[in-house]
Amino acid sequence: MKTSQQHHRCGSTLVQTIDAPLPLVWSIIRRFDNPQAYKQFVKTCDLSSGDGGEGSIREVTIVSGLPAIFSRERLDELDDESHMMAISIIGGDHRLVNYRSKTKAFVAAEEDEKTVVVESYVVDVPEGNSEEETTSFADTIVGFNLKSLAKLTEKMVAHLKL
Ligand code: A8S
């Protein structure tokens, strides 16, 4: 008898310190309906279910040059008290199958005006790929997104201070 297929999973955690206050950074992160505010690989985003709260589903299209055209994603949790959101990727023409992420924002220790964002994810390792290939691909995208979130919110702070 054939052994049941092993569900190979992998994941990692990325940390970004941002020179902007938590309420501002969180106000950008929490907009499940507007990831293109800082995610540069997102071309368009439309909600196909919900109003941006828990349980909402978004249909994301990806800029050209990447190995994917679209992604369907669900907002599993949105907690404005603990500044945490959890998202699942539930469809699309890409290889990040069963991708789930958790993003949490904190006030930096002893730095009231700084924010630390911690993003973790787990995902299936696709047939024919190694764990290392899978995490390095996802880490690159998540890392870009966090850098771009930092750049945007730091620029907003600079403008607010003018
Ligand atoms: C996020 C995280 C990731 C998004 C990946 C990892 C993705 O949007 C891109 C390319 C892909 O091949 C997969 O927080 C997918 O958005 C940029 C379309 C899901």
Coordinates of C-alpha atoms and ligand atoms in Angstrom, one line a residue, residues 35 38-42 58 60-63 66-73 87 89 91-96 99 101 103 119 121 137-143 145, ligand 1:
P35 CA -2.2 46.1 0.3
Y38 CA 3.0 49.4 0.3
K39 CA 3.2 46.0 -1.4
Q40 CA 4.9 46.9 -4.6
F41 CA 4.2 43.5 -6.3
V42 CA 0.5 44.1 -6.0
R58 CA -9.5 39.8 -1.6
V60 CA -5.0 40.4 -5.8
T61 CA -3.4 40.8 -9.2
I62 CA 0.4 40.8 -9.4
V63 CA 2.6 43.1 -11.4
L66 CA 6.7 37.6 -11.4
P67 CA 5.8 33.9 -11.7
A68 CA 2.2 34.6 -10.8
I69 CA -0.8 36.7 -12.1
F70 CA -3.2 36.5 -9.2
S71 CA -3.8 35.5 -5.6
R72 CA -7.0 35.0 -3.5
E73 CA -6.5 35.8 0.2
I87 CA -3.9 36.1 6.5
I89 CA -3.7 32.5 0.8
G91 CA -6.0 30.4 -4.2
G92 CA -4.1 31.7 -7.2
D93 CA -1.8 30.6 -10.0
H94 CA 1.4 30.6 -7.8
R95 CA 3.3 28.0 -5.8
L96 CA 2.7 29.4 -2.3
Y99 CA 0.5 30.0 2.9
S101 CA 1.0 34.6 7.7
T103 CA 1.9 40.1 11.3
E119 CA 5.9 38.8 10.2
Y121 CA 4.6 32.5 7.7
F137 CA 11.5 33.1 -2.4
A138 CA 8.9 34.0 0.3
D139 CA 11.5 35.8 2.5
T140 CA 12.4 38.0 -0.5
I141 CA 8.9 39.1 -1.0
V142 CA 8.0 39.6 2.6
G143 CA 11.3 41.4 3.2
N145 CA 7.1 44.4 1.6
Ligands
A8S1 C1 2.5 38.9 1.0 C2 3.4 37.7 0.9 C3 3.7 37.0 -0.2 C4 3.1 37.2 -1.5 C5 3.4 36.6 -2.6 C6 4.7 35.9 -0.1 C7 2.8 36.9 -4.0 O1 1.8 37.9 -3.8 C8 3.8 37.3 -4.9 C9 4.4 36.3 -5.8 C10 4.0 35.0 -5.8 O2 4.5 34.2 -6.6 C11 3.0 34.5 -4.9 O3 2.3 39.3 2.1 C12 2.0 35.6 -4.5 O4 1.9 39.3 0.1 C13 4.3 38.7 -5.0 C14 1.2 35.9 -5.7 C15 1.1 35.1 -3.4

